[in-house]
Amino acid sequence: MSRKKSKTKRSVDGLQALNAFGILDALGKLPDEPVDSIPGVVAKTAKRGQKNPQRGRVDIVRQTAHRGGKAVTIVKNFTGIGLPEKQELAKKMRKACGVGGTVKDGCIEIQGDKREEVKRILTDAGFNPVFSGR
């Protein structure tokens, strides 16, 4: 059995539903100038597209274990950051330090003892880098 659809508009709280343009017409005249130029009105700024200046703590560790005595700088404990952004940060670090590196197991590994350069790049990206380990 099929139901027949009624052709009448449904009412909302006793009022007949209007289309979207009817609702806009009911608003009346809107201001011609932007909201931020009206005195006494504070406009909100969207944070999308802007870098978050407080992105959390990351640890910078220098390791030599299992690497034949060669030092490696490891950046770990990222929170709320995906693999593509880690790869982009690793690329910036490799380029600034002039060495090789990779992203393994959620950590960024840079060849050599480059803790100071890595700290500068992470600070510019909005992280709070902390030297940990030995």
CSV table of N, CA and C in Angstrom, one decimal:
chain,number,residue,atom,x,y,z
A,1,MET,N,0.8,-1.2,0.0
A,1,MET,CA,0.0,0.0,0.0
A,1,MET,C,0.9,1.2,0.0
A,2,SER,N,0.5,2.1,-0.8
A,2,SER,CA,1.3,3.4,-0.8
A,2,SER,C,0.4,4.5,-0.3
A,3,ARG,N,1.1,5.4,0.3
A,3,ARG,CA,0.4,6.6,0.9
A,3,ARG,C,0.4,7.7,-0.2
A,4,LYS,N,-0.6,8.4,-0.2
A,4,LYS,CA,-0.7,9.6,-1.1
A,4,LYS,C,-0.1,10.8,-0.3
A,5,LYS,N,0.8,11.5,-1.0
A,5,LYS,CA,1.4,12.7,-0.4
A,5,LYS,C,0.5,13.8,-0.5
A,6,SER,N,0.4,14.6,0.6
A,6,SER,CA,-0.5,15.7,0.5
A,6,SER,C,0.2,16.9,-0.1
A,7,LYS,N,-0.5,17.7,-0.8
A,7,LYS,CA,0.1,18.8,-1.5
A,7,LYS,C,0.1,20.1,-0.7
A,8,THR,N,-0.4,20.0,0.6
A,8,THR,CA,-0.4,21.2,1.4
A,8,THR,C,0.9,21.4,2.1
A,9,LYS,N,1.3,22.6,2.4
A,9,LYS,CA,2.5,22.8,3.1
A,9,LYS,C,2.3,22.6,4.6
A,10,ARG,N,3.3,22.0,5.2
A,10,ARG,CA,3.2,21.7,6.7
A,10,ARG,C,3.4,23.0,7.4
A,11,SER,N,2.8,23.1,8.5
A,11,SER,CA,3.0,24.3,9.3
A,11,SER,C,3.9,24.0,10.5
A,12,VAL,N,4.7,25.0,10.9
A,12,VAL,CA,5.6,24.9,12.0
A,12,VAL,C,5.2,25.8,13.0
A,13,ASP,N,4.8,25.3,14.2
A,13,ASP,CA,4.3,26.2,15.3
A,13,ASP,C,3.2,27.1,14.8
A,14,GLY,N,2.3,26.6,14.1
A,14,GLY,CA,1.1,27.3,13.6
A,14,GLY,C,1.4,28.2,12.5
A,15,LEU,N,2.7,28.4,12.1
A,15,LEU,CA,3.0,29.3,10.9
A,15,LEU,C,3.2,28.4,9.7
A,16,GLN,N,2.9,28.9,8.6
A,16,GLN,CA,3.1,28.1,7.4
A,16,GLN,C,4.6,28.2,7.0
A,17,ALA,N,5.2,27.1,6.6
A,17,ALA,CA,6.7,27.1,6.3
A,17,ALA,C,6.9,28.0,5.1
A,18,LEU,N,7.9,28.8,5.2
A,18,LEU,CA,8.3,29.7,4.0
A,18,LEU,C,9.6,29.1,3.4
A,19,ASN,N,9.8,29.5,2.2
A,19,ASN,CA,11.0,29.0,1.5
A,19,ASN,C,12.2,29.9,2.0
A,20,ALA,N,13.4,29.6,1.6
A,20,ALA,CA,14.6,30.3,2.1
A,20,ALA,C,14.6,31.7,1.8
A,21,PHE,N,14.1,32.1,0.6
A,21,PHE,CA,14.1,33.5,0.1
A,21,PHE,C,13.1,34.3,0.9
A,22,GLY,N,12.0,33.6,1.2
A,22,GLY,CA,10.9,34.3,2.0
A,22,GLY,C,11.4,34.7,3.4
A,23,ILE,N,12.3,33.8,4.0
A,23,ILE,CA,12.8,34.1,5.3
A,23,ILE,C,13.8,35.2,5.2
A,24,LEU,N,14.6,35.3,4.1
A,24,LEU,CA,15.6,36.4,3.9
A,24,LEU,C,14.8,37.7,3.7
A,25,ASP,N,13.7,37.6,3.0
A,25,ASP,CA,12.9,38.9,2.8
A,25,ASP,C,12.4,39.4,4.1
A,26,ALA,N,12.0,38.4,5.0
A,26,ALA,CA,11.4,38.8,6.3
A,26,ALA,C,12.5,39.5,7.2
A,27,LEU,N,13.8,39.3,6.9
A,27,LEU,CA,14.8,40.0,7.8
A,27,LEU,C,14.8,41.5,7.6
A,28,GLY,N,14.4,41.9,6.4
A,28,GLY,CA,14.5,43.3,6.2
A,28,GLY,C,15.8,43.8,5.6
A,29,LYS,N,16.1,45.0,5.8
A,29,LYS,CA,17.4,45.6,5.2
A,29,LYS,C,18.6,45.2,6.1
A,30,LEU,N,19.5,44.6,5.4
A,30,LEU,CA,20.8,44.3,6.1
A,30,LEU,C,21.8,45.4,6.0
A,31,PRO,N,22.8,45.6,6.8
A,31,PRO,CA,23.7,46.7,6.7
A,31,PRO,C,24.6,46.5,5.4
A,32,ASP,N,24.9,47.7,4.9
A,32,ASP,CA,25.7,47.7,3.6
A,32,ASP,C,27.2,47.6,3.9
A,33,GLU,N,27.7,47.9,5.1
A,33,GLU,CA,29.1,47.9,5.4
A,33,GLU,C,29.4,46.6,6.2
A,34,PRO,N,30.7,46.3,6.3
A,34,PRO,CA,31.1,45.1,7.0
A,34,PRO,C,30.9,45.3,8.5
A,35,VAL,N,30.7,44.2,9.2
A,35,VAL,CA,30.4,44.3,10.7
A,35,VAL,C,31.5,44.9,11.5
A,36,ASP,N,32.8,44.7,11.1
A,36,ASP,CA,33.9,45.2,11.8
A,36,ASP,C,34.0,46.8,11.7
A,37,SER,N,33.4,47.4,10.8
A,37,SER,CA,33.4,48.8,10.7
A,37,SER,C,32.3,49.5,11.5
A,38,ILE,N,31.4,48.7,12.0
A,38,ILE,CA,30.3,49.3,12.8
A,38,ILE,C,30.8,49.5,14.2
A,39,PRO,N,30.7,50.7,14.8
A,39,PRO,CA,31.2,50.9,16.1
A,39,PRO,C,30.5,50.1,17.2
A,40,GLY,N,31.2,49.6,18.2
A,40,GLY,CA,30.6,48.8,19.2
A,40,GLY,C,30.4,47.3,18.9
A,41,VAL,N,30.7,46.9,17.7
A,41,VAL,CA,30.5,45.5,17.3
A,41,VAL,C,31.9,44.9,17.1
A,42,VAL,N,32.2,43.8,17.8
A,42,VAL,CA,33.4,43.1,17.7
A,42,VAL,C,33.2,41.9,16.8
A,43,ALA,N,34.0,41.8,15.7
A,43,ALA,CA,33.8,40.7,14.8
A,43,ALA,C,34.8,39.6,15.2
A,44,LYS,N,34.3,38.3,15.0
A,44,LYS,CA,35.1,37.2,15.3
A,44,LYS,C,36.0,36.9,14.1
A,45,THR,N,37.2,36.5,14.4
A,45,THR,CA,38.1,36.1,13.3
A,45,THR,C,38.2,34.6,13.3
A,46,ALA,N,38.1,34.1,12.1
A,46,ALA,CA,38.1,32.7,11.9
A,46,ALA,C,39.5,32.2,12.1
A,47,LYS,N,39.7,31.0,12.7
A,47,LYS,CA,41.0,30.5,13.0
A,47,LYS,C,41.4,29.4,11.9
A,48,ARG,N,40.5,29.2,11.0
A,48,ARG,CA,40.9,28.2,9.9
A,48,ARG,C,41.9,28.9,9.0
A,49,GLY,N,42.9,28.1,8.6
A,49,GLY,CA,43.9,28.6,7.7
A,49,GLY,C,45.0,29.3,8.4
A,50,GLN,N,44.9,29.5,9.7
A,50,GLN,CA,45.9,30.1,10.5
A,50,GLN,C,46.6,29.0,11.3
A,51,LYS,N,47.9,29.1,11.5
A,51,LYS,CA,48.6,28.1,12.3
A,51,LYS,C,48.3,28.3,13.8
A,52,ASN,N,48.1,27.2,14.5
A,52,ASN,CA,47.8,27.2,15.9
A,52,ASN,C,49.1,27.5,16.6
A,53,PRO,N,49.2,28.6,17.4
A,53,PRO,CA,50.5,28.9,18.1
A,53,PRO,C,50.8,28.0,19.2
A,54,GLN,N,49.8,27.3,19.8
A,54,GLN,CA,50.0,26.4,20.9
A,54,GLN,C,49.7,25.0,20.5
A,55,ARG,N,50.6,24.3,19.9
A,55,ARG,CA,50.3,23.0,19.4
A,55,ARG,C,50.8,21.8,20.3
A,56,GLY,N,51.3,22.1,21.4
A,56,GLY,CA,51.7,21.1,22.4
A,56,GLY,C,53.2,20.8,22.4
A,57,ARG,N,53.6,20.0,23.4
A,57,ARG,CA,55.0,19.7,23.6
A,57,ARG,C,55.4,18.5,22.7
A,58,VAL,N,56.6,18.6,22.2
A,58,VAL,CA,57.3,17.5,21.5
A,58,VAL,C,58.7,17.4,22.1
A,59,ASP,N,59.1,16.1,22.1
A,59,ASP,CA,60.4,15.8,22.7
A,59,ASP,C,61.5,15.7,21.6
A,60,ILE,N,62.7,16.2,21.9
A,60,ILE,CA,63.8,16.1,20.9
A,60,ILE,C,64.8,15.3,21.7
A,61,VAL,N,65.2,14.1,21.1
A,61,VAL,CA,66.1,13.2,21.7
A,61,VAL,C,67.3,12.9,20.7
A,62,ARG,N,68.5,12.8,21.3
A,62,ARG,CA,69.7,12.4,20.5
A,62,ARG,C,70.0,11.0,20.8
A,63,GLN,N,70.0,10.1,19.8
A,63,GLN,CA,70.3,8.7,20.0
A,63,GLN,C,71.5,8.3,19.3
A,64,THR,N,72.3,7.3,19.8
A,64,THR,CA,73.4,6.7,19.1
A,64,THR,C,73.2,5.2,19.1
A,65,ALA,N,72.3,4.6,19.9
A,65,ALA,CA,72.1,3.2,20.0
A,65,ALA,C,71.7,2.5,18.7
A,66,HIS,N,72.3,1.4,18.4
A,66,HIS,CA,72.0,0.6,17.3
A,66,HIS,C,72.3,1.3,15.9
A,67,ARG,N,73.2,2.2,15.9
A,67,ARG,CA,73.5,3.0,14.7
A,67,ARG,C,75.0,3.1,14.4
A,68,GLY,N,75.7,2.2,15.0
A,68,GLY,CA,77.2,2.2,14.8
A,68,GLY,C,77.9,3.4,15.3
A,69,GLY,N,77.4,4.0,16.4
A,69,GLY,CA,78.0,5.1,17.1
A,69,GLY,C,77.6,6.5,16.4
A,70,LYS,N,76.8,6.5,15.4
A,70,LYS,CA,76.4,7.7,14.8
A,70,LYS,C,75.2,8.3,15.4
A,71,ALA,N,75.2,9.6,15.6
A,71,ALA,CA,74.1,10.3,16.3
A,71,ALA,C,72.9,10.5,15.4
A,72,VAL,N,71.7,10.4,15.9
A,72,VAL,CA,70.5,10.7,15.2
A,72,VAL,C,69.6,11.5,16.1
A,73,THR,N,69.0,12.6,15.6
A,73,THR,CA,68.1,13.4,16.3
A,73,THR,C,66.7,12.9,16.0
A,74,ILE,N,65.9,12.6,17.1
A,74,ILE,CA,64.6,12.0,17.0
A,74,ILE,C,63.6,13.0,17.6
A,75,VAL,N,62.5,13.3,16.9
A,75,VAL,CA,61.5,14.2,17.4
A,75,VAL,C,60.2,13.3,17.6
A,76,LYS,N,59.7,13.2,18.8
A,76,LYS,CA,58.6,12.3,19.1
A,76,LYS,C,57.6,12.9,20.0
A,77,ASN,N,56.5,12.2,20.2
A,77,ASN,CA,55.4,12.6,21.1
A,77,ASN,C,54.6,13.8,20.5
A,78,PHE,N,54.3,13.7,19.2
A,78,PHE,CA,53.4,14.6,18.5
A,78,PHE,C,52.0,14.3,18.9
A,79,THR,N,51.1,15.3,19.2
A,79,THR,CA,49.7,15.0,19.5
A,79,THR,C,48.9,15.8,18.5
A,80,GLY,N,47.9,15.2,17.9
A,80,GLY,CA,47.0,15.9,17.0
A,80,GLY,C,47.6,16.3,15.7
A,81,ILE,N,48.6,15.5,15.2
A,81,ILE,CA,49.2,15.9,13.9
A,81,ILE,C,49.3,14.6,13.1
A,82,GLY,N,48.9,14.7,11.8
A,82,GLY,CA,48.9,13.6,10.9
A,82,GLY,C,50.2,13.3,10.2
A,83,LEU,N,50.2,12.2,9.5
A,83,LEU,CA,51.4,11.8,8.8
A,83,LEU,C,51.9,12.8,7.7
A,84,PRO,N,51.0,13.3,6.9
A,84,PRO,CA,51.4,14.3,5.9
A,84,PRO,C,52.1,15.5,6.5
A,85,GLU,N,51.6,16.0,7.6
A,85,GLU,CA,52.2,17.2,8.2
A,85,GLU,C,53.6,16.8,8.8
A,86,LYS,N,53.7,15.6,9.4
A,86,LYS,CA,55.0,15.1,9.9
A,86,LYS,C,56.0,15.1,8.7
A,87,GLN,N,55.6,14.6,7.6
A,87,GLN,CA,56.5,14.5,6.4
A,87,GLN,C,56.9,15.8,6.0
A,88,GLU,N,56.0,16.8,6.0
A,88,GLU,CA,56.3,18.2,5.6
A,88,GLU,C,57.3,18.8,6.6
A,89,LEU,N,57.1,18.6,7.9
A,89,LEU,CA,58.1,19.1,8.9
A,89,LEU,C,59.4,18.4,8.7
A,90,ALA,N,59.4,17.1,8.4
A,90,ALA,CA,60.7,16.4,8.2
A,90,ALA,C,61.4,16.9,7.0
A,91,LYS,N,60.7,17.3,6.0
A,91,LYS,CA,61.3,17.8,4.7
A,91,LYS,C,62.0,19.2,5.0
A,92,LYS,N,61.3,20.0,5.8
A,92,LYS,CA,61.8,21.3,6.2
A,92,LYS,C,63.1,21.1,7.0
A,93,MET,N,63.1,20.1,8.0
A,93,MET,CA,64.2,19.9,8.8
A,93,MET,C,65.4,19.4,8.0
A,94,ARG,N,65.2,18.5,7.1
A,94,ARG,CA,66.2,17.9,6.3
A,94,ARG,C,66.9,19.0,5.4
A,95,LYS,N,66.0,19.9,4.9
A,95,LYS,CA,66.5,21.0,4.0
A,95,LYS,C,67.3,22.0,4.8
A,96,ALA,N,66.8,22.4,6.0
A,96,ALA,CA,67.5,23.3,6.9
A,96,ALA,C,68.8,22.8,7.4
A,97,CYS,N,68.9,21.5,7.8
A,97,CYS,CA,70.1,20.9,8.4
A,97,CYS,C,71.0,20.4,7.3
A,98,GLY,N,70.6,20.2,6.1
A,98,GLY,CA,71.4,19.7,5.0
A,98,GLY,C,71.8,18.3,5.2
A,99,VAL,N,70.9,17.5,5.8
A,99,VAL,CA,71.2,16.1,6.0
A,99,VAL,C,70.0,15.2,5.6
A,100,GLY,N,70.1,13.9,5.8
A,100,GLY,CA,69.0,13.0,5.5
A,100,GLY,C,68.1,12.8,6.7
A,101,GLY,N,67.0,12.2,6.5
A,101,GLY,CA,66.1,11.9,7.6
A,101,GLY,C,64.8,11.2,7.0
A,102,THR,N,64.0,10.8,8.0
A,102,THR,CA,62.8,10.1,7.6
A,102,THR,C,61.7,10.2,8.7
A,103,VAL,N,60.5,9.7,8.4
A,103,VAL,CA,59.5,9.6,9.4
A,103,VAL,C,59.2,8.1,9.6
A,104,LYS,N,59.5,7.6,10.9
A,104,LYS,CA,59.3,6.2,11.2
A,104,LYS,C,58.5,6.1,12.5
A,105,ASP,N,57.5,5.2,12.5
A,105,ASP,CA,56.7,4.9,13.7
A,105,ASP,C,56.2,6.2,14.3
A,106,GLY,N,55.8,7.2,13.6
A,106,GLY,CA,55.2,8.4,14.1
A,106,GLY,C,56.3,9.4,14.7
A,107,CYS,N,57.6,9.1,14.5
A,107,CYS,CA,58.6,9.9,14.9
A,107,CYS,C,59.4,10.4,13.7
A,108,ILE,N,60.0,11.6,13.9
A,108,ILE,CA,60.8,12.2,12.8
A,108,ILE,C,62.3,11.9,13.2
A,109,GLU,N,63.0,11.3,12.3
A,109,GLU,CA,64.5,11.0,12.5
A,109,GLU,C,65.3,11.8,11.6
A,110,ILE,N,66.2,12.6,12.1
A,110,ILE,CA,67.1,13.4,11.3
A,110,ILE,C,68.5,13.0,11.6
A,111,GLN,N,69.4,12.7,10.6
A,111,GLN,CA,70.7,12.2,10.7
A,111,GLN,C,71.6,13.3,11.4
A,112,GLY,N,72.4,12.9,12.4
A,112,GLY,CA,73.3,13.8,13.0
A,112,GLY,C,72.7,14.5,14.2
A,113,ASP,N,73.6,15.2,15.0
A,113,ASP,CA,73.1,15.9,16.2
A,113,ASP,C,72.7,17.3,15.8
A,114,LYS,N,71.5,17.5,15.4
A,114,LYS,CA,70.9,18.7,14.9
A,114,LYS,C,69.8,19.3,15.8
A,115,ARG,N,70.0,19.1,17.1
A,115,ARG,CA,68.9,19.5,18.0
A,115,ARG,C,68.5,21.0,17.9
A,116,GLU,N,69.5,21.8,17.9
A,116,GLU,CA,69.2,23.3,17.9
A,116,GLU,C,68.4,23.7,16.6
A,117,GLU,N,68.8,23.2,15.5
A,117,GLU,CA,68.2,23.6,14.2
A,117,GLU,C,66.7,23.0,14.2
A,118,VAL,N,66.6,21.8,14.7
A,118,VAL,CA,65.2,21.2,14.8
A,118,VAL,C,64.3,21.9,15.7
A,119,LYS,N,64.9,22.4,16.9
A,119,LYS,CA,64.1,23.2,17.8
A,119,LYS,C,63.6,24.5,17.2
A,120,ARG,N,64.5,25.1,16.4
A,120,ARG,CA,64.1,26.4,15.8
A,120,ARG,C,62.9,26.2,14.8
A,121,ILE,N,63.0,25.1,14.0
A,121,ILE,CA,61.9,24.8,13.1
A,121,ILE,C,60.6,24.5,13.8
A,122,LEU,N,60.7,23.7,14.8
A,122,LEU,CA,59.5,23.3,15.6
A,122,LEU,C,58.9,24.5,16.3
A,123,THR,N,59.7,25.4,16.8
A,123,THR,CA,59.2,26.6,17.4
A,123,THR,C,58.4,27.5,16.4
A,124,ASP,N,59.0,27.6,15.2
A,124,ASP,CA,58.3,28.3,14.1
A,124,ASP,C,57.0,27.7,13.7
A,125,ALA,N,56.9,26.4,13.9
A,125,ALA,CA,55.7,25.7,13.5
A,125,ALA,C,54.6,25.7,14.6
A,126,GLY,N,55.0,26.3,15.8
A,126,GLY,CA,54.0,26.5,16.8
A,126,GLY,C,54.1,25.4,17.9
A,127,PHE,N,55.1,24.5,17.9
A,127,PHE,CA,55.2,23.5,18.9
A,127,PHE,C,56.1,24.0,20.1
A,128,ASN,N,56.1,23.3,21.2
A,128,ASN,CA,56.9,23.6,22.3
A,128,ASN,C,57.9,22.5,22.4
A,129,PRO,N,59.1,22.7,21.8
A,129,PRO,CA,60.1,21.6,21.8
A,129,PRO,C,60.9,21.6,23.1
A,130,VAL,N,61.1,20.4,23.6
A,130,VAL,CA,61.8,20.1,24.9
A,130,VAL,C,62.9,19.1,24.6
A,131,PHE,N,64.1,19.4,25.1
A,131,PHE,CA,65.2,18.4,25.0
A,131,PHE,C,65.0,17.4,26.1
A,132,SER,N,65.0,16.1,25.7
A,132,SER,CA,64.8,15.1,26.7
A,132,SER,C,65.9,14.0,26.4
A,133,GLY,N,66.1,13.1,27.4
A,133,GLY,CA,67.1,12.1,27.2
A,133,GLY,C,68.4,12.6,27.6
A,134,ARG,N,69.5,12.0,27.0
A,134,ARG,CA,70.8,12.3,27.4
A,134,ARG,C,71.5,13.2,26.4
